[in-house]
Backbone as JSON, one array per atom type, in Angstrom:
{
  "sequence": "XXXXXXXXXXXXXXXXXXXXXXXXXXXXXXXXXXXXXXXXXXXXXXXXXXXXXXXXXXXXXXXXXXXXX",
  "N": [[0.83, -1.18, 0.0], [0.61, 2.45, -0.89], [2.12, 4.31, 0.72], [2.03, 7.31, 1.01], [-0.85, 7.3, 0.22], [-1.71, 6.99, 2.82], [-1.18, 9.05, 4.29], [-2.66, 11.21, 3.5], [-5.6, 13.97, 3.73], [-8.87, 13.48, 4.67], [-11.96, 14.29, 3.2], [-14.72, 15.98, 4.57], [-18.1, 15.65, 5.88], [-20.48, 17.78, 7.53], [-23.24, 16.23, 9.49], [-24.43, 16.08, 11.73], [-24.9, 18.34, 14.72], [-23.89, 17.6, 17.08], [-23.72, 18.86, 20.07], [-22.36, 20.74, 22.79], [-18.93, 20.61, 24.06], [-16.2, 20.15, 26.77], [-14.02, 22.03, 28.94], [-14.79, 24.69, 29.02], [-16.65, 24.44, 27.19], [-15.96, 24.97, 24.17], [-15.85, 23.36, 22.58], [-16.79, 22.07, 19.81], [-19.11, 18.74, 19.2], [-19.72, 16.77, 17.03], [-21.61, 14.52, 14.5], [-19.83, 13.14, 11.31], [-20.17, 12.63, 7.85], [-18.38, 10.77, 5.05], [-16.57, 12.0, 2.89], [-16.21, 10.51, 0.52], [-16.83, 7.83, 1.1], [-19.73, 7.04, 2.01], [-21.1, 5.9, 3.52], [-20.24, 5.63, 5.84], [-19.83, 7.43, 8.81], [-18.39, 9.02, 11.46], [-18.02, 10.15, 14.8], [-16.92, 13.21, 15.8], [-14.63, 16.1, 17.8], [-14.69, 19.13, 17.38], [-13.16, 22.08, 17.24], [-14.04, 26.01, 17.0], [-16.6, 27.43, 14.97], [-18.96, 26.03, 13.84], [-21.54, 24.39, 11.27], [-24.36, 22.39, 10.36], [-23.23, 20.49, 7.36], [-21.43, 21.79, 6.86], [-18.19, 21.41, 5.41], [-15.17, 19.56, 6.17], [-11.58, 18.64, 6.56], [-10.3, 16.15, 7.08], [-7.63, 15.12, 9.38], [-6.79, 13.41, 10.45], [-8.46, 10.54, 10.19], [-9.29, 7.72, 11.36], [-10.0, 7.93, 14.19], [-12.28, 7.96, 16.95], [-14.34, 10.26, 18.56], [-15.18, 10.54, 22.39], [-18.49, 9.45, 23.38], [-20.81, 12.28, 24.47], [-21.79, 13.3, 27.52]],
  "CA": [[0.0, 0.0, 0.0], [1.22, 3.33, -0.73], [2.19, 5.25, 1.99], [1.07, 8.76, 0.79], [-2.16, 7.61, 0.31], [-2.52, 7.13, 3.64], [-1.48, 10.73, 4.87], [-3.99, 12.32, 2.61], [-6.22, 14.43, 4.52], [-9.71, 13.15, 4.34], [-12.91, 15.65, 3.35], [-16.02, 14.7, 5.93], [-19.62, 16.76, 5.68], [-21.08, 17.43, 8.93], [-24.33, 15.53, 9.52], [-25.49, 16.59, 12.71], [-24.55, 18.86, 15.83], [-24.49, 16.86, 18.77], [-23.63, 19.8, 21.69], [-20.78, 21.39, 23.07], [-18.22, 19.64, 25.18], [-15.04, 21.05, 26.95], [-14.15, 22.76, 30.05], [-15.66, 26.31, 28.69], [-17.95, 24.83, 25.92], [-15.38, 25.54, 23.47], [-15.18, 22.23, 21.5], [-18.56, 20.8, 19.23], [-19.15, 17.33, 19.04], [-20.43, 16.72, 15.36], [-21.01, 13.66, 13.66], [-19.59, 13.52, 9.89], [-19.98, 11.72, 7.02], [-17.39, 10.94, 4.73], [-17.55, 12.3, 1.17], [-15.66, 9.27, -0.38], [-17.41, 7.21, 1.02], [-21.16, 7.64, 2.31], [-21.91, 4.75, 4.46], [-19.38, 5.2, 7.12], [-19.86, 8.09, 9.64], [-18.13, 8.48, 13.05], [-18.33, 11.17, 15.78], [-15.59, 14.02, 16.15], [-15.43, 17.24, 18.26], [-14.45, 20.66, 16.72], [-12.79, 23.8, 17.33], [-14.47, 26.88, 16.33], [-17.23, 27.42, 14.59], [-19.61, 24.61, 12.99], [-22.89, 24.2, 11.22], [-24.37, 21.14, 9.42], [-23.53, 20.91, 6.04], [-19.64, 22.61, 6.64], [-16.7, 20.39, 5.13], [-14.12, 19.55, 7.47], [-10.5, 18.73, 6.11], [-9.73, 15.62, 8.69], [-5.6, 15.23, 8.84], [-6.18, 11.82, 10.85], [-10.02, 9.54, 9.98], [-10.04, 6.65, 12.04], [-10.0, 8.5, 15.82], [-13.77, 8.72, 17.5], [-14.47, 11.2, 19.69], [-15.68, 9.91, 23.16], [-19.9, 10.68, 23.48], [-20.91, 13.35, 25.59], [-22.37, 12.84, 29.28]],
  "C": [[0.88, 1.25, 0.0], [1.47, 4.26, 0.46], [1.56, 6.76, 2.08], [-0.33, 8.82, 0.6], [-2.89, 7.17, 2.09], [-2.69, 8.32, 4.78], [-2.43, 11.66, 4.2], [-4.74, 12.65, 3.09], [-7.74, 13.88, 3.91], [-10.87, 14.61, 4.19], [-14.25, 14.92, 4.05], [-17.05, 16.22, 5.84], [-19.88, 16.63, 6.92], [-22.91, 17.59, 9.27], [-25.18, 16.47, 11.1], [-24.59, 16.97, 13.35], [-24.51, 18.48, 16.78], [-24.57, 17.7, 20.02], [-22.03, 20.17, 21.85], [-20.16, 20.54, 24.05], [-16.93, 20.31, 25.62], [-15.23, 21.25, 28.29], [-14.63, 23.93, 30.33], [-16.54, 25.79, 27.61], [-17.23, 25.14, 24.64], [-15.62, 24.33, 22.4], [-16.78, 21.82, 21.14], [-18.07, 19.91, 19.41], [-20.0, 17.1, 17.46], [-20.18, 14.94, 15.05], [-20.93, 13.82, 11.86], [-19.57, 12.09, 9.47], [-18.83, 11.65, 5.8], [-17.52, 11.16, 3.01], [-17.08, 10.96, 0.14], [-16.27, 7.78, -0.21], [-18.47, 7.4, 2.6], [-21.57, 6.95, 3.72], [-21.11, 5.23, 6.04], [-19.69, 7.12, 7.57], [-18.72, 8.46, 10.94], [-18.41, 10.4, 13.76], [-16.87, 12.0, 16.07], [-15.65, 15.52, 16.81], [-13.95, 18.42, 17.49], [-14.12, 22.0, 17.37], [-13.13, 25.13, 16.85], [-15.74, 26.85, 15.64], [-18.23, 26.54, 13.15], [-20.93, 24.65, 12.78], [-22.92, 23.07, 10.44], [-24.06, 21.6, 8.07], [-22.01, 21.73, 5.93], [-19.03, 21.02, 6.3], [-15.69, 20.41, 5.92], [-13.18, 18.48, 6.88], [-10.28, 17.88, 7.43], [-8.16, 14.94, 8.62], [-6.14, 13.12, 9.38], [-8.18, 11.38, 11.07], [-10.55, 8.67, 11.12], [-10.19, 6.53, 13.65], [-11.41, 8.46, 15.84], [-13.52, 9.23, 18.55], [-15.1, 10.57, 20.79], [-17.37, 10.64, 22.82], [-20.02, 11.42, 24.59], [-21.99, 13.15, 26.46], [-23.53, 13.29, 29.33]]
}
């Protein structure tokens, strides 16, 4: 397997908002879908400002975010 294709930053749509999480509220929780491929989902939390339907540039894919309490 090539190696560069597996640093290639992935592009991921964001499906739903789940809530804020953090010690101030600072971080979303979003889950995204993946534009390359549809089926697969997972849950990731976010820095800054997020609505459904933003593209999100993910450096590293196969991390989930813990769910929120």
């Amino acid at each position: 397997m090539d190696k560069l294709s597996d640093t290639r930053p992935k592009l991921a749509r964001v499906k739903l908002v789940m809530g804020r999480t953090g010690s101030r509220g600072t971080v979303t929780q979003v889950r995204v879908e993946f534009l390359d491929d549809v089926a697969r989902s997972i849950v990731r939390n976010v820095k800054g400002p997020v609505r459904e339907g933003d593209i999100l540039v993910l450096l590293e894919s196969e991390r989930e975010a813990r769910r929120l309490r």
